[in-house]
């Protein structure tokens, strides 16, 4: 239960205690003889007080059980019983303060205003009837007290509404925060899944694809015997490299970071591996090599691996050219083949085989380095994969 709900309960219990206390004070004045009784004697006053107390307790229990639709009728009946009781003795006039609060809280505004006037008029009339010598204070006092009770009740009601609105706002904010946290967790899971998928595809996946091509060529009857031995040895080296990279990946490390010289040698090795696997390839270097940004070398190597693997597996190409070009402020990589080509606007990804993931991972890696990837191809006219990554020019 919120602190605001505790405050409502404390206020209601305070009202109950105040009403019963004032009723008890009035009875004490009647029994002690300090307050006059108009007619019927003490027994009638006791009966009337008992009726008022019983009706009040009934209403308090009803409201506590959240049956507030009965509150207006209860307040009206309680006011009528109080009028009868105060006509018997002025000792119960001060109950008007609590009645004014109840009328203002539970009755619709027009009826509440009428009820306040009735309660004030009854208090003044009873005071003047039982004690005619009462001065101006006996008239002004009840009016001020009842007006104050109505004002306090109005302020409390508005504060209660504000508290309810605040609680609703806080609950909405908490729910929104939970939804955002859930969305962030889901986004984090998806991003990590994408990253892991890219690492596996670009690392171990490319190695396995190369091994398959090498072994397929090595087991072909058309392959010369000396070439078979080279292809099997290359497949073994590729498998060992894949094992090393997998262990590095499991330790939470990315692939090797390559500088310009390391990238050039790695590209030459990939070209040689492609040639051994049955796709003759050539490496070309244009421009003067310059230091590369962090991860740029690894990214360009992954692009070359993916493009050569796709050319060997899908395009039916018999020749490929890998060109690394250094220009002022940027480095370019082109992988061209003379295969069957395809329509880049209508790729044919397959979730079952994983086809199409490589190009997506390639674009993601290059974009993380601030670069871009373009694919130029058309059916029957080969394919060119172009990657561009900006670099800082040394002073």
PDB file of C-alpha atoms in Angstrom, residues 98-262:
ATOM      1  CA  UNK A  98     -17.616  16.857  11.028  1.00  0.00           C
ATOM      2  CA  UNK A  99     -20.977  16.783   9.238  1.00  0.00           C
ATOM      3  CA  UNK A 100     -19.898  19.713   7.078  1.00  0.00           C
ATOM      4  CA  UNK A 101     -16.843  17.732   5.997  1.00  0.00           C
ATOM      5  CA  UNK A 102     -18.894  14.642   5.211  1.00  0.00           C
ATOM      6  CA  UNK A 103     -21.489  16.581   3.204  1.00  0.00           C
ATOM      7  CA  UNK A 104     -18.830  18.375   1.150  1.00  0.00           C
ATOM      8  CA  UNK A 105     -16.947  15.156   0.471  1.00  0.00           C
ATOM      9  CA  UNK A 106     -19.763  12.777  -0.455  1.00  0.00           C
ATOM     10  CA  UNK A 107     -22.546  14.933  -1.913  1.00  0.00           C
ATOM     11  CA  UNK A 108     -22.617  16.461  -5.400  1.00  0.00           C
ATOM     12  CA  UNK A 109     -21.610  20.125  -5.326  1.00  0.00           C
ATOM     13  CA  UNK A 110     -25.124  21.724  -5.537  1.00  0.00           C
ATOM     14  CA  UNK A 111     -26.472  19.403  -2.854  1.00  0.00           C
ATOM     15  CA  UNK A 112     -23.341  19.885  -0.770  1.00  0.00           C
ATOM     16  CA  UNK A 113     -23.832  23.668  -0.777  1.00  0.00           C
ATOM     17  CA  UNK A 114     -27.470  23.248   0.291  1.00  0.00           C
ATOM     18  CA  UNK A 115     -26.431  20.795   3.000  1.00  0.00           C
ATOM     19  CA  UNK A 116     -23.799  23.225   4.333  1.00  0.00           C
ATOM     20  CA  UNK A 117     -26.430  25.968   4.561  1.00  0.00           C
ATOM     21  CA  UNK A 118     -28.838  23.609   6.350  1.00  0.00           C
ATOM     22  CA  UNK A 119     -26.139  22.509   8.813  1.00  0.00           C
ATOM     23  CA  UNK A 120     -25.085  26.118   9.503  1.00  0.00           C
ATOM     24  CA  UNK A 121     -28.699  27.266   9.882  1.00  0.00           C
ATOM     25  CA  UNK A 122     -29.501  24.387  12.210  1.00  0.00           C
ATOM     26  CA  UNK A 123     -26.438  25.098  14.363  1.00  0.00           C
ATOM     27  CA  UNK A 124     -27.336  28.790  14.686  1.00  0.00           C
ATOM     28  CA  UNK A 125     -31.035  28.061  15.318  1.00  0.00           C
ATOM     29  CA  UNK A 126     -30.319  25.440  17.964  1.00  0.00           C
ATOM     30  CA  UNK A 127     -27.861  27.762  19.716  1.00  0.00           C
ATOM     31  CA  UNK A 128     -30.316  30.673  19.760  1.00  0.00           C
ATOM     32  CA  UNK A 129     -33.239  28.422  20.734  1.00  0.00           C
ATOM     33  CA  UNK A 130     -31.516  26.894  23.752  1.00  0.00           C
ATOM     34  CA  UNK A 131     -29.446  29.917  24.781  1.00  0.00           C
ATOM     35  CA  UNK A 132     -31.208  33.111  23.618  1.00  0.00           C
ATOM     36  CA  UNK A 133     -28.623  35.277  25.355  1.00  0.00           C
ATOM     37  CA  UNK A 134     -25.927  34.128  22.922  1.00  0.00           C
ATOM     38  CA  UNK A 135     -24.222  37.029  21.226  1.00  0.00           C
ATOM     39  CA  UNK A 136     -22.819  37.554  17.731  1.00  0.00           C
ATOM     40  CA  UNK A 137     -20.151  34.913  18.369  1.00  0.00           C
ATOM     41  CA  UNK A 138     -22.804  32.240  18.639  1.00  0.00           C
ATOM     42  CA  UNK A 139     -23.929  33.094  15.120  1.00  0.00           C
ATOM     43  CA  UNK A 140     -20.623  33.849  13.406  1.00  0.00           C
ATOM     44  CA  UNK A 141     -18.722  30.961  15.051  1.00  0.00           C
ATOM     45  CA  UNK A 142     -20.723  28.116  13.468  1.00  0.00           C
ATOM     46  CA  UNK A 143     -20.653  29.818  10.061  1.00  0.00           C
ATOM     47  CA  UNK A 144     -16.882  30.244  10.162  1.00  0.00           C
ATOM     48  CA  UNK A 145     -16.366  26.696  11.443  1.00  0.00           C
ATOM     49  CA  UNK A 146     -18.545  25.105   8.784  1.00  0.00           C
ATOM     50  CA  UNK A 147     -16.969  27.212   6.012  1.00  0.00           C
ATOM     51  CA  UNK A 148     -13.532  26.196   7.265  1.00  0.00           C
ATOM     52  CA  UNK A 149     -14.566  22.529   7.327  1.00  0.00           C
ATOM     53  CA  UNK A 150     -15.810  22.755   3.732  1.00  0.00           C
ATOM     54  CA  UNK A 151     -12.618  24.527   2.621  1.00  0.00           C
ATOM     55  CA  UNK A 152     -10.366  21.972   4.348  1.00  0.00           C
ATOM     56  CA  UNK A 153     -12.325  19.121   2.773  1.00  0.00           C
ATOM     57  CA  UNK A 154     -12.066  20.722  -0.675  1.00  0.00           C
ATOM     58  CA  UNK A 155      -8.316  21.187  -0.341  1.00  0.00           C
ATOM     59  CA  UNK A 156      -7.890  17.640   0.910  1.00  0.00           C
ATOM     60  CA  UNK A 157      -9.956  16.323  -2.006  1.00  0.00           C
ATOM     61  CA  UNK A 158      -7.862  18.171  -4.553  1.00  0.00           C
ATOM     62  CA  UNK A 159      -4.656  16.999  -2.926  1.00  0.00           C
ATOM     63  CA  UNK A 160      -6.000  13.449  -2.977  1.00  0.00           C
ATOM     64  CA  UNK A 161      -6.751  13.750  -6.688  1.00  0.00           C
ATOM     65  CA  UNK A 162      -3.245  15.080  -7.310  1.00  0.00           C
ATOM     66  CA  UNK A 163      -1.790  12.190  -5.342  1.00  0.00           C
ATOM     67  CA  UNK A 164      -3.830   9.697  -7.383  1.00  0.00           C
ATOM     68  CA  UNK A 165      -2.655  11.325 -10.615  1.00  0.00           C
ATOM     69  CA  UNK A 166       0.924  11.251  -9.368  1.00  0.00           C
ATOM     70  CA  UNK A 167       0.618   7.574  -8.452  1.00  0.00           C
ATOM     71  CA  UNK A 168      -0.808   6.815 -11.894  1.00  0.00           C
ATOM     72  CA  UNK A 169       2.017   8.787 -13.514  1.00  0.00           C
ATOM     73  CA  UNK A 170       4.645   6.999 -11.438  1.00  0.00           C
ATOM     74  CA  UNK A 171       3.113   3.628 -12.286  1.00  0.00           C
ATOM     75  CA  UNK A 172       3.088   4.574 -15.970  1.00  0.00           C
ATOM     76  CA  UNK A 173       6.711   5.720 -15.788  1.00  0.00           C
ATOM     77  CA  UNK A 174       7.751   2.506 -14.074  1.00  0.00           C
ATOM     78  CA  UNK A 175       5.924   0.445 -16.677  1.00  0.00           C
ATOM     79  CA  UNK A 176       7.544   2.500 -19.448  1.00  0.00           C
ATOM     80  CA  UNK A 177      10.969   2.047 -17.874  1.00  0.00           C
ATOM     81  CA  UNK A 178      10.418  -1.685 -17.673  1.00  0.00           C
ATOM     82  CA  UNK A 179       9.341  -1.786 -21.315  1.00  0.00           C
ATOM     83  CA  UNK A 180      12.385   0.253 -22.339  1.00  0.00           C
ATOM     84  CA  UNK A 181      14.672  -1.973 -20.289  1.00  0.00           C
ATOM     85  CA  UNK A 182      13.144  -5.040 -21.934  1.00  0.00           C
ATOM     86  CA  UNK A 183      13.555  -3.487 -25.374  1.00  0.00           C
ATOM     87  CA  UNK A 184      17.158  -2.579 -24.599  1.00  0.00           C
ATOM     88  CA  UNK A 185      17.841  -6.117 -23.443  1.00  0.00           C
ATOM     89  CA  UNK A 186      16.275  -7.503 -26.606  1.00  0.00           C
ATOM     90  CA  UNK A 187      18.214  -5.037 -28.747  1.00  0.00           C
ATOM     91  CA  UNK A 188      21.408  -6.002 -26.944  1.00  0.00           C
ATOM     92  CA  UNK A 189      20.707  -9.688 -27.500  1.00  0.00           C
ATOM     93  CA  UNK A 190      20.013  -9.097 -31.203  1.00  0.00           C
ATOM     94  CA  UNK A 191      23.115  -6.941 -31.604  1.00  0.00           C
ATOM     95  CA  UNK A 192      25.286  -9.527 -29.860  1.00  0.00           C
ATOM     96  CA  UNK A 193      23.730 -12.283 -31.945  1.00  0.00           C
ATOM     97  CA  UNK A 194      24.484 -10.296 -35.090  1.00  0.00           C
ATOM     98  CA  UNK A 195      28.049  -9.679 -33.956  1.00  0.00           C
ATOM     99  CA  UNK A 196      28.653 -13.315 -33.051  1.00  0.00           C
ATOM    100  CA  UNK A 197      27.097 -14.427 -36.309  1.00  0.00           C
ATOM    101  CA  UNK A 198      29.376 -12.092 -38.238  1.00  0.00           C
ATOM    102  CA  UNK A 199      32.462 -13.272 -36.375  1.00  0.00           C
ATOM    103  CA  UNK A 200      31.628 -16.939 -36.923  1.00  0.00           C
ATOM    104  CA  UNK A 201      30.693 -16.404 -40.561  1.00  0.00           C
ATOM    105  CA  UNK A 202      33.708 -14.251 -41.406  1.00  0.00           C
ATOM    106  CA  UNK A 203      36.173 -16.378 -39.449  1.00  0.00           C
ATOM    107  CA  UNK A 204      35.446 -20.055 -39.018  1.00  0.00           C
ATOM    108  CA  UNK A 205      32.732 -20.036 -41.673  1.00  0.00           C
ATOM    109  CA  UNK A 206      35.061 -18.734 -44.357  1.00  0.00           C
ATOM    110  CA  UNK A 207      37.731 -21.228 -43.355  1.00  0.00           C
ATOM    111  CA  UNK A 208      35.284 -24.129 -43.561  1.00  0.00           C
ATOM    112  CA  UNK A 209      34.090 -22.929 -46.962  1.00  0.00           C
ATOM    113  CA  UNK A 210      37.690 -22.821 -48.195  1.00  0.00           C
ATOM    114  CA  UNK A 211      38.363 -26.295 -46.805  1.00  0.00           C
ATOM    115  CA  UNK A 212      35.303 -27.657 -48.598  1.00  0.00           C
ATOM    116  CA  UNK A 213      36.395 -26.138 -51.908  1.00  0.00           C
ATOM    117  CA  UNK A 214      39.945 -27.393 -51.473  1.00  0.00           C
ATOM    118  CA  UNK A 215      38.915 -30.935 -50.587  1.00  0.00           C
ATOM    119  CA  UNK A 216      36.292 -31.024 -53.308  1.00  0.00           C
ATOM    120  CA  UNK A 217      38.923 -30.084 -55.854  1.00  0.00           C
ATOM    121  CA  UNK A 218      41.445 -32.495 -54.321  1.00  0.00           C
ATOM    122  CA  UNK A 219      39.010 -35.406 -54.647  1.00  0.00           C
ATOM    123  CA  UNK A 220      38.112 -34.595 -58.217  1.00  0.00           C
ATOM    124  CA  UNK A 221      39.525 -37.089 -60.770  1.00  0.00           C
ATOM    125  CA  UNK A 222      40.321 -34.191 -63.090  1.00  0.00           C
ATOM    126  CA  UNK A 223      42.796 -32.635 -60.637  1.00  0.00           C
ATOM    127  CA  UNK A 224      46.445 -33.575 -61.226  1.00  0.00           C
ATOM    128  CA  UNK A 225      48.095 -35.577 -58.467  1.00  0.00           C
ATOM    129  CA  UNK A 226      50.631 -32.891 -57.585  1.00  0.00           C
ATOM    130  CA  UNK A 227      47.827 -30.318 -57.245  1.00  0.00           C
ATOM    131  CA  UNK A 228      45.899 -32.670 -54.956  1.00  0.00           C
ATOM    132  CA  UNK A 229      48.757 -32.807 -52.496  1.00  0.00           C
ATOM    133  CA  UNK A 230      49.003 -29.016 -52.445  1.00  0.00           C
ATOM    134  CA  UNK A 231      45.239 -28.658 -51.951  1.00  0.00           C
ATOM    135  CA  UNK A 232      45.143 -31.170 -49.094  1.00  0.00           C
ATOM    136  CA  UNK A 233      48.064 -29.414 -47.396  1.00  0.00           C
ATOM    137  CA  UNK A 234      46.376 -26.038 -47.856  1.00  0.00           C
ATOM    138  CA  UNK A 235      43.123 -27.441 -46.427  1.00  0.00           C
ATOM    139  CA  UNK A 236      45.055 -28.706 -43.386  1.00  0.00           C
ATOM    140  CA  UNK A 237      46.683 -25.292 -42.868  1.00  0.00           C
ATOM    141  CA  UNK A 238      43.299 -23.597 -43.196  1.00  0.00           C
ATOM    142  CA  UNK A 239      41.781 -25.976 -40.640  1.00  0.00           C
ATOM    143  CA  UNK A 240      44.617 -25.272 -38.200  1.00  0.00           C
ATOM    144  CA  UNK A 241      44.184 -21.511 -38.685  1.00  0.00           C
ATOM    145  CA  UNK A 242      40.427 -21.874 -38.135  1.00  0.00           C
ATOM    146  CA  UNK A 243      41.087 -23.774 -34.903  1.00  0.00           C
ATOM    147  CA  UNK A 244      43.410 -21.026 -33.639  1.00  0.00           C
ATOM    148  CA  UNK A 245      40.883 -18.344 -34.540  1.00  0.00           C
ATOM    149  CA  UNK A 246      38.040 -20.275 -32.880  1.00  0.00           C
ATOM    150  CA  UNK A 247      40.027 -20.545 -29.658  1.00  0.00           C
ATOM    151  CA  UNK A 248      40.802 -16.832 -29.793  1.00  0.00           C
ATOM    152  CA  UNK A 249      37.120 -16.113 -30.338  1.00  0.00           C
ATOM    153  CA  UNK A 250      36.109 -18.279 -27.367  1.00  0.00           C
ATOM    154  CA  UNK A 251      38.532 -16.298 -25.200  1.00  0.00           C
ATOM    155  CA  UNK A 252      36.625 -13.145 -26.130  1.00  0.00           C
ATOM    156  CA  UNK A 253      39.131 -11.801 -28.651  1.00  0.00           C
ATOM    157  CA  UNK A 254      38.353 -10.522 -32.130  1.00  0.00           C
ATOM    158  CA  UNK A 255      40.211 -11.586 -35.211  1.00  0.00           C
ATOM    159  CA  UNK A 256      43.762 -10.394 -35.815  1.00  0.00           C
ATOM    160  CA  UNK A 257      44.245  -6.695 -36.412  1.00  0.00           C
ATOM    161  CA  UNK A 258      46.296  -6.098 -39.547  1.00  0.00           C
ATOM    162  CA  UNK A 259      48.390  -3.113 -40.495  1.00  0.00           C
ATOM    163  CA  UNK A 260      49.095  -2.254 -44.135  1.00  0.00           C
ATOM    164  CA  UNK A 261      51.920  -4.777 -44.571  1.00  0.00           C
ATOM    165  CA  UNK A 262      50.009  -7.492 -42.749  1.00  0.00           C
TER     166      UNK A 262
END
